[in-house]
Amino acid sequence: MWWENERTGRGGGTSAATVTGRDGVLADLRGTRPLELRWPARDVLVLSGLPGGGKSTLLARVAADPGHVCRMDSQDVRESWQRRWPYPLVRPLVRVHHYLRLRRAVRSASGSVAVHDCGQLPWVRRWLGWEAARAGRRLHLLLLDVTREEALAGQRARRREVSGYAFRRHVRAMAVLRAELLAGRIPAGCASAVLLDRPAAAAVRRLLFVEPDRVERGSGL
């Protein structure tokens, strides 16, 4: 991966910086203003974070022709089922449907794949990493690290709140994943990881998938 960013200095000013990342790199970009984040074409990106934290907003900034990036959001599957059935009744089927779509996309999509995932289940990342490797791709993690208050406010703003029990499970899972990243460990199945806070995520203009020889140079765009 490759990105440009402005890091806020102690004196309140900003200084431009260019950072180059490779497989095995864990980048903590909290407190920065990353303008663009880039990964190699055909790879798989997983966006994780608390419900209401802004994953869907960030996913919408994936900048590429739809033929080159397949966007996978579990909410799309949920809404398609909810038109016919109450969600609590079909929740297991929604999840199975979503995972089948993910597998098909990772195995057969002609371009890159960007996945909206809550990150609550570590086995999903390991499974996606395995599927990506089988397809000759790499899996990258982008964790949106927000407070529970920010996430709850986001849920209220979108008028789509999760239950207290489910939200507590998400909070615990994100705390474990965040601690793993802060300890310098990239989760199993992932080739790289990026950590953003809410201001950093708000500054991102585009998430890009580019040819490998352009990932680090940042040229030609």
PDB file of C-alpha atoms in Angstrom:
ATOM      1  CA  MET A   1       0.000   0.000   0.000  1.00  0.00           C
ATOM      2  CA  TRP A   2       0.981   3.643  -0.449  1.00  0.00           C
ATOM      3  CA  TRP A   3      -0.481   6.877   0.802  1.00  0.00           C
ATOM      4  CA  GLU A   4       0.082  10.615   1.031  1.00  0.00           C
ATOM      5  CA  ASN A   5      -0.736  12.415   4.233  1.00  0.00           C
ATOM      6  CA  GLU A   6      -0.440  15.613   6.189  1.00  0.00           C
ATOM      7  CA  ARG A   7       0.560  15.086   9.804  1.00  0.00           C
ATOM      8  CA  THR A   8      -0.411  17.729  12.332  1.00  0.00           C
ATOM      9  CA  GLY A   9       2.591  19.104  14.188  1.00  0.00           C
ATOM     10  CA  ARG A  10       2.780  20.062  17.855  1.00  0.00           C
ATOM     11  CA  GLY A  11       2.767  23.713  16.935  1.00  0.00           C
ATOM     12  CA  GLY A  12      -0.581  23.392  15.203  1.00  0.00           C
ATOM     13  CA  GLY A  13       0.787  23.501  11.656  1.00  0.00           C
ATOM     14  CA  THR A  14       0.927  20.700   9.125  1.00  0.00           C
ATOM     15  CA  SER A  15       3.809  19.164   7.266  1.00  0.00           C
ATOM     16  CA  ALA A  16       3.486  17.157   4.077  1.00  0.00           C
ATOM     17  CA  ALA A  17       4.789  13.619   4.129  1.00  0.00           C
ATOM     18  CA  THR A  18       4.888  10.709   1.745  1.00  0.00           C
ATOM     19  CA  VAL A  19       4.931   7.251   3.273  1.00  0.00           C
ATOM     20  CA  THR A  20       5.534   4.013   1.421  1.00  0.00           C
ATOM     21  CA  GLY A  21       4.190   0.741   2.724  1.00  0.00           C
ATOM     22  CA  ARG A  22       4.777  -2.842   1.620  1.00  0.00           C
ATOM     23  CA  ASP A  23       3.350  -6.202   2.574  1.00  0.00           C
ATOM     24  CA  GLY A  24       3.854  -6.775   6.265  1.00  0.00           C
ATOM     25  CA  VAL A  25       3.445  -3.061   7.059  1.00  0.00           C
ATOM     26  CA  LEU A  26       1.121  -1.852   9.810  1.00  0.00           C
ATOM     27  CA  ALA A  27       0.403   1.877   9.505  1.00  0.00           C
ATOM     28  CA  ASP A  28      -1.155   3.870  12.347  1.00  0.00           C
ATOM     29  CA  LEU A  29      -2.493   6.969  10.595  1.00  0.00           C
ATOM     30  CA  ARG A  30      -4.526   8.304  13.509  1.00  0.00           C
ATOM     31  CA  GLY A  31      -3.833  11.982  14.037  1.00  0.00           C
ATOM     32  CA  THR A  32      -2.956  12.484  10.372  1.00  0.00           C
ATOM     33  CA  ARG A  33      -4.817  13.679   7.318  1.00  0.00           C
ATOM     34  CA  PRO A  34      -4.239  10.955   4.719  1.00  0.00           C
ATOM     35  CA  LEU A  35      -5.306  12.195   1.301  1.00  0.00           C
ATOM     36  CA  GLU A  36      -5.135   8.931  -0.620  1.00  0.00           C
ATOM     37  CA  LEU A  37      -4.604   5.309   0.321  1.00  0.00           C
ATOM     38  CA  ARG A  38      -3.515   2.849  -2.355  1.00  0.00           C
ATOM     39  CA  TRP A  39      -3.296  -0.904  -2.697  1.00  0.00           C
ATOM     40  CA  PRO A  40      -2.245  -3.115  -5.605  1.00  0.00           C
ATOM     41  CA  ALA A  41      -4.867  -3.853  -8.237  1.00  0.00           C
ATOM     42  CA  ARG A  42      -6.795  -7.134  -7.824  1.00  0.00           C
ATOM     43  CA  ASP A  43      -6.124  -7.292  -4.087  1.00  0.00           C
ATOM     44  CA  VAL A  44      -8.880  -7.456  -1.462  1.00  0.00           C
ATOM     45  CA  LEU A  45      -9.501  -4.682   1.075  1.00  0.00           C
ATOM     46  CA  VAL A  46     -11.563  -5.261   4.224  1.00  0.00           C
ATOM     47  CA  LEU A  47     -12.969  -2.194   6.015  1.00  0.00           C
ATOM     48  CA  SER A  48     -13.730  -2.987   9.656  1.00  0.00           C
ATOM     49  CA  GLY A  49     -15.058  -0.972  12.581  1.00  0.00           C
ATOM     50  CA  LEU A  50     -18.000  -0.419  14.898  1.00  0.00           C
ATOM     51  CA  PRO A  51     -21.533  -0.144  13.461  1.00  0.00           C
ATOM     52  CA  GLY A  52     -22.172   3.533  12.811  1.00  0.00           C
ATOM     53  CA  GLY A  53     -18.464   4.322  12.705  1.00  0.00           C
ATOM     54  CA  GLY A  54     -18.434   5.413   9.064  1.00  0.00           C
ATOM     55  CA  LYS A  55     -17.416   2.281   7.124  1.00  0.00           C
ATOM     56  CA  SER A  56     -20.055   2.721   4.435  1.00  0.00           C
ATOM     57  CA  THR A  57     -19.064   6.374   3.965  1.00  0.00           C
ATOM     58  CA  LEU A  58     -15.438   5.366   3.573  1.00  0.00           C
ATOM     59  CA  LEU A  59     -16.315   2.503   1.237  1.00  0.00           C
ATOM     60  CA  ALA A  60     -18.065   5.007  -1.025  1.00  0.00           C
ATOM     61  CA  ARG A  61     -14.679   6.707  -1.555  1.00  0.00           C
ATOM     62  CA  VAL A  62     -13.247   3.717  -3.366  1.00  0.00           C
ATOM     63  CA  ALA A  63     -12.340   5.477  -6.608  1.00  0.00           C
ATOM     64  CA  ALA A  64     -12.341   3.263  -9.665  1.00  0.00           C
ATOM     65  CA  ASP A  65     -14.491   2.156 -12.517  1.00  0.00           C
ATOM     66  CA  PRO A  66     -17.099  -0.317 -11.170  1.00  0.00           C
ATOM     67  CA  GLY A  67     -15.673  -2.880 -13.572  1.00  0.00           C
ATOM     68  CA  HIS A  68     -12.358  -2.743 -11.742  1.00  0.00           C
ATOM     69  CA  VAL A  69     -13.582  -2.725  -8.126  1.00  0.00           C
ATOM     70  CA  CYS A  70     -16.294  -4.924  -6.701  1.00  0.00           C
ATOM     71  CA  ARG A  71     -17.830  -3.305  -3.601  1.00  0.00           C
ATOM     72  CA  MET A  72     -19.328  -5.780  -1.150  1.00  0.00           C
ATOM     73  CA  ASP A  73     -21.578  -4.404   1.613  1.00  0.00           C
ATOM     74  CA  SER A  74     -23.551  -6.801   3.813  1.00  0.00           C
ATOM     75  CA  GLN A  75     -26.192  -4.087   4.216  1.00  0.00           C
ATOM     76  CA  ASP A  76     -27.135  -4.508   0.556  1.00  0.00           C
ATOM     77  CA  VAL A  77     -27.923  -8.179   1.189  1.00  0.00           C
ATOM     78  CA  ARG A  78     -29.797  -7.370   4.379  1.00  0.00           C
ATOM     79  CA  GLU A  79     -31.997  -4.809   2.656  1.00  0.00           C
ATOM     80  CA  SER A  80     -32.812  -7.173  -0.208  1.00  0.00           C
ATOM     81  CA  TRP A  81     -34.062  -9.807   2.262  1.00  0.00           C
ATOM     82  CA  GLN A  82     -35.873  -7.277   4.462  1.00  0.00           C
ATOM     83  CA  ARG A  83     -38.125  -6.322   1.576  1.00  0.00           C
ATOM     84  CA  ARG A  84     -39.749  -9.746   1.946  1.00  0.00           C
ATOM     85  CA  TRP A  85     -38.995 -11.018   5.453  1.00  0.00           C
ATOM     86  CA  PRO A  86     -38.422  -9.630   8.977  1.00  0.00           C
ATOM     87  CA  TYR A  87     -34.653  -9.461   9.467  1.00  0.00           C
ATOM     88  CA  PRO A  88     -34.529 -11.364  12.830  1.00  0.00           C
ATOM     89  CA  LEU A  89     -36.221 -14.279  11.096  1.00  0.00           C
ATOM     90  CA  VAL A  90     -33.753 -14.521   8.223  1.00  0.00           C
ATOM     91  CA  ARG A  91     -30.525 -13.260   9.856  1.00  0.00           C
ATOM     92  CA  PRO A  92     -28.645 -16.585   9.401  1.00  0.00           C
ATOM     93  CA  LEU A  93     -29.672 -16.755   5.732  1.00  0.00           C
ATOM     94  CA  VAL A  94     -28.547 -13.159   5.183  1.00  0.00           C
ATOM     95  CA  ARG A  95     -25.115 -14.000   6.561  1.00  0.00           C
ATOM     96  CA  VAL A  96     -24.784 -17.135   4.443  1.00  0.00           C
ATOM     97  CA  HIS A  97     -25.887 -15.192   1.348  1.00  0.00           C
ATOM     98  CA  HIS A  98     -23.317 -12.470   2.097  1.00  0.00           C
ATOM     99  CA  TYR A  99     -20.466 -14.964   2.566  1.00  0.00           C
ATOM    100  CA  LEU A 100     -21.365 -16.758  -0.652  1.00  0.00           C
ATOM    101  CA  ARG A 101     -21.260 -13.420  -2.504  1.00  0.00           C
ATOM    102  CA  LEU A 102     -17.886 -12.662  -0.933  1.00  0.00           C
ATOM    103  CA  ARG A 103     -16.446 -16.000  -1.991  1.00  0.00           C
ATOM    104  CA  ARG A 104     -17.721 -15.585  -5.540  1.00  0.00           C
ATOM    105  CA  ALA A 105     -16.309 -12.048  -5.763  1.00  0.00           C
ATOM    106  CA  VAL A 106     -12.876 -12.970  -4.406  1.00  0.00           C
ATOM    107  CA  ARG A 107     -12.636 -16.009  -6.675  1.00  0.00           C
ATOM    108  CA  SER A 108     -13.993 -14.559  -9.901  1.00  0.00           C
ATOM    109  CA  ALA A 109     -14.037 -10.730  -9.899  1.00  0.00           C
ATOM    110  CA  SER A 110     -11.876  -9.379 -12.711  1.00  0.00           C
ATOM    111  CA  GLY A 111     -10.652  -6.478 -10.578  1.00  0.00           C
ATOM    112  CA  SER A 112     -10.155  -5.578  -6.930  1.00  0.00           C
ATOM    113  CA  VAL A 113     -12.611  -6.284  -4.118  1.00  0.00           C
ATOM    114  CA  ALA A 114     -13.550  -3.869  -1.298  1.00  0.00           C
ATOM    115  CA  VAL A 115     -15.487  -5.443   1.571  1.00  0.00           C
ATOM    116  CA  HIS A 116     -17.567  -3.791   4.314  1.00  0.00           C
ATOM    117  CA  ASP A 117     -17.113  -5.998   7.393  1.00  0.00           C
ATOM    118  CA  CYS A 118     -17.835  -5.376  11.060  1.00  0.00           C
ATOM    119  CA  GLY A 119     -14.666  -7.245  12.030  1.00  0.00           C
ATOM    120  CA  GLN A 120     -16.440  -9.003  14.875  1.00  0.00           C
ATOM    121  CA  LEU A 121     -15.518 -12.508  13.697  1.00  0.00           C
ATOM    122  CA  PRO A 122     -11.771 -13.165  13.281  1.00  0.00           C
ATOM    123  CA  TRP A 123     -12.463 -16.342  11.314  1.00  0.00           C
ATOM    124  CA  VAL A 124     -14.032 -14.239   8.528  1.00  0.00           C
ATOM    125  CA  ARG A 125     -10.733 -12.420   7.959  1.00  0.00           C
ATOM    126  CA  ARG A 126      -8.779 -15.686   8.039  1.00  0.00           C
ATOM    127  CA  TRP A 127     -11.214 -17.261   5.593  1.00  0.00           C
ATOM    128  CA  LEU A 128     -11.087 -14.248   3.269  1.00  0.00           C
ATOM    129  CA  GLY A 129      -7.288 -14.313   3.423  1.00  0.00           C
ATOM    130  CA  TRP A 130      -7.318 -17.976   2.456  1.00  0.00           C
ATOM    131  CA  GLU A 131      -9.774 -17.394  -0.391  1.00  0.00           C
ATOM    132  CA  ALA A 132      -7.741 -14.410  -1.582  1.00  0.00           C
ATOM    133  CA  ALA A 133      -4.520 -16.443  -1.574  1.00  0.00           C
ATOM    134  CA  ARG A 134      -6.194 -19.204  -3.592  1.00  0.00           C
ATOM    135  CA  ALA A 135      -7.170 -16.582  -6.175  1.00  0.00           C
ATOM    136  CA  GLY A 136      -3.665 -15.100  -6.304  1.00  0.00           C
ATOM    137  CA  ARG A 137      -4.667 -12.011  -4.326  1.00  0.00           C
ATOM    138  CA  ARG A 138      -3.656 -10.484  -0.995  1.00  0.00           C
ATOM    139  CA  LEU A 139      -5.952  -9.334   1.786  1.00  0.00           C
ATOM    140  CA  HIS A 140      -5.469  -5.906   3.417  1.00  0.00           C
ATOM    141  CA  LEU A 141      -7.177  -4.581   6.543  1.00  0.00           C
ATOM    142  CA  LEU A 142      -8.382  -1.010   7.074  1.00  0.00           C
ATOM    143  CA  LEU A 143      -9.661  -0.488  10.627  1.00  0.00           C
ATOM    144  CA  LEU A 144     -11.729   2.587  11.399  1.00  0.00           C
ATOM    145  CA  ASP A 145     -11.053   3.198  15.093  1.00  0.00           C
ATOM    146  CA  VAL A 146     -13.861   5.276  16.619  1.00  0.00           C
ATOM    147  CA  THR A 147     -15.217   5.624  20.145  1.00  0.00           C
ATOM    148  CA  ARG A 148     -18.440   3.929  21.144  1.00  0.00           C
ATOM    149  CA  GLU A 149     -20.012   7.389  21.520  1.00  0.00           C
ATOM    150  CA  GLU A 150     -19.068   8.292  17.934  1.00  0.00           C
ATOM    151  CA  ALA A 151     -20.444   4.982  16.678  1.00  0.00           C
ATOM    152  CA  LEU A 152     -23.731   5.358  18.582  1.00  0.00           C
ATOM    153  CA  ALA A 153     -24.124   8.885  17.226  1.00  0.00           C
ATOM    154  CA  GLY A 154     -23.540   7.520  13.732  1.00  0.00           C
ATOM    155  CA  GLN A 155     -26.219   4.880  14.236  1.00  0.00           C
ATOM    156  CA  ARG A 156     -28.721   7.481  15.370  1.00  0.00           C
ATOM    157  CA  ALA A 157     -27.857   9.727  12.415  1.00  0.00           C
ATOM    158  CA  ARG A 158     -28.488   6.948   9.905  1.00  0.00           C
ATOM    159  CA  ARG A 159     -31.567   5.753  11.862  1.00  0.00           C
ATOM    160  CA  ARG A 160     -30.288   2.205  11.940  1.00  0.00           C
ATOM    161  CA  GLU A 161     -29.376   1.154  15.465  1.00  0.00           C
ATOM    162  CA  VAL A 162     -28.141  -2.272  16.527  1.00  0.00           C
ATOM    163  CA  SER A 163     -29.256  -3.888  19.759  1.00  0.00           C
ATOM    164  CA  GLY A 164     -27.352  -3.148  22.950  1.00  0.00           C
ATOM    165  CA  TYR A 165     -26.261  -6.787  23.206  1.00  0.00           C
ATOM    166  CA  ALA A 166     -24.956  -6.876  19.631  1.00  0.00           C
ATOM    167  CA  PHE A 167     -23.231  -3.525  20.013  1.00  0.00           C
ATOM    168  CA  ARG A 168     -21.410  -4.658  23.167  1.00  0.00           C
ATOM    169  CA  ARG A 169     -20.132  -7.687  21.263  1.00  0.00           C
ATOM    170  CA  HIS A 170     -18.865  -5.412  18.499  1.00  0.00           C
ATOM    171  CA  VAL A 171     -17.146  -3.162  21.047  1.00  0.00           C
ATOM    172  CA  ARG A 172     -15.349  -6.116  22.645  1.00  0.00           C
ATOM    173  CA  ALA A 173     -14.271  -7.516  19.277  1.00  0.00           C
ATOM    174  CA  MET A 174     -12.964  -4.140  18.098  1.00  0.00           C
ATOM    175  CA  ALA A 175     -11.053  -3.669  21.357  1.00  0.00           C
ATOM    176  CA  VAL A 176      -9.267  -6.979  20.765  1.00  0.00           C
ATOM    177  CA  LEU A 177      -8.497  -6.143  17.115  1.00  0.00           C
ATOM    178  CA  ARG A 178      -7.297  -2.642  18.006  1.00  0.00           C
ATOM    179  CA  ALA A 179      -5.049  -3.986  20.765  1.00  0.00           C
ATOM    180  CA  GLU A 180      -3.562  -6.487  18.319  1.00  0.00           C
ATOM    181  CA  LEU A 181      -2.728  -3.717  15.856  1.00  0.00           C
ATOM    182  CA  LEU A 182      -1.320  -1.403  18.532  1.00  0.00           C
ATOM    183  CA  ALA A 183       0.913  -4.256  19.671  1.00  0.00           C
ATOM    184  CA  GLY A 184       2.360  -4.311  16.159  1.00  0.00           C
ATOM    185  CA  ARG A 185       0.704  -7.540  15.035  1.00  0.00           C
ATOM    186  CA  ILE A 186      -1.041  -7.800  11.680  1.00  0.00           C
ATOM    187  CA  PRO A 187      -4.066 -10.133  11.982  1.00  0.00           C
ATOM    188  CA  ALA A 188      -3.761 -13.623  10.534  1.00  0.00           C
ATOM    189  CA  GLY A 189      -4.605 -13.768   6.855  1.00  0.00           C
ATOM    190  CA  CYS A 190      -3.831 -10.076   6.220  1.00  0.00           C
ATOM    191  CA  ALA A 191      -0.871  -8.816   4.209  1.00  0.00           C
ATOM    192  CA  SER A 192      -1.010  -5.308   5.716  1.00  0.00           C
ATOM    193  CA  ALA A 193      -3.120  -3.160   8.021  1.00  0.00           C
ATOM    194  CA  VAL A 194      -4.018   0.530   8.343  1.00  0.00           C
ATOM    195  CA  LEU A 195      -5.527   2.195  11.415  1.00  0.00           C
ATOM    196  CA  LEU A 196      -7.587   5.396  11.002  1.00  0.00           C
ATOM    197  CA  ASP A 197      -9.484   7.518  13.490  1.00  0.00           C
ATOM    198  CA  ARG A 198     -12.563   9.478  12.503  1.00  0.00           C
ATOM    199  CA  PRO A 199     -10.789  12.763  11.557  1.00  0.00           C
ATOM    200  CA  ALA A 200      -8.248  10.839   9.475  1.00  0.00           C
ATOM    201  CA  ALA A 201     -11.030   8.943   7.722  1.00  0.00           C
ATOM    202  CA  ALA A 202     -12.864  12.215   7.026  1.00  0.00           C
ATOM    203  CA  ALA A 203      -9.754  13.589   5.310  1.00  0.00           C
ATOM    204  CA  VAL A 204      -9.398  10.660   2.922  1.00  0.00           C
ATOM    205  CA  ARG A 205     -10.334  11.685  -0.605  1.00  0.00           C
ATOM    206  CA  ARG A 206      -9.932   8.360  -2.376  1.00  0.00           C
ATOM    207  CA  LEU A 207      -9.156   4.717  -1.761  1.00  0.00           C
ATOM    208  CA  LEU A 208      -7.356   3.471  -4.839  1.00  0.00           C
ATOM    209  CA  PHE A 209      -6.356   0.183  -6.387  1.00  0.00           C
ATOM    210  CA  VAL A 210      -3.558   0.698  -8.893  1.00  0.00           C
ATOM    211  CA  GLU A 211      -1.082  -1.375 -10.840  1.00  0.00           C
ATOM    212  CA  PRO A 212       1.823  -2.586  -8.643  1.00  0.00           C
ATOM    213  CA  ASP A 213       4.425  -0.399 -10.346  1.00  0.00           C
ATOM    214  CA  ARG A 214       2.357   2.680  -9.403  1.00  0.00           C
ATOM    215  CA  VAL A 215       1.517   1.809  -5.813  1.00  0.00           C
ATOM    216  CA  GLU A 216       4.688   3.241  -4.292  1.00  0.00           C
ATOM    217  CA  ARG A 217       5.503   5.954  -6.848  1.00  0.00           C
ATOM    218  CA  GLY A 218       2.088   7.552  -6.592  1.00  0.00           C
ATOM    219  CA  SER A 219       2.434   8.775 -10.151  1.00  0.00           C
ATOM    220  CA  GLY A 220       0.281   8.739 -13.209  1.00  0.00           C
ATOM    221  CA  LEU A 221      -3.018   9.498 -11.481  1.00  0.00           C
TER     222      LEU A 221
END
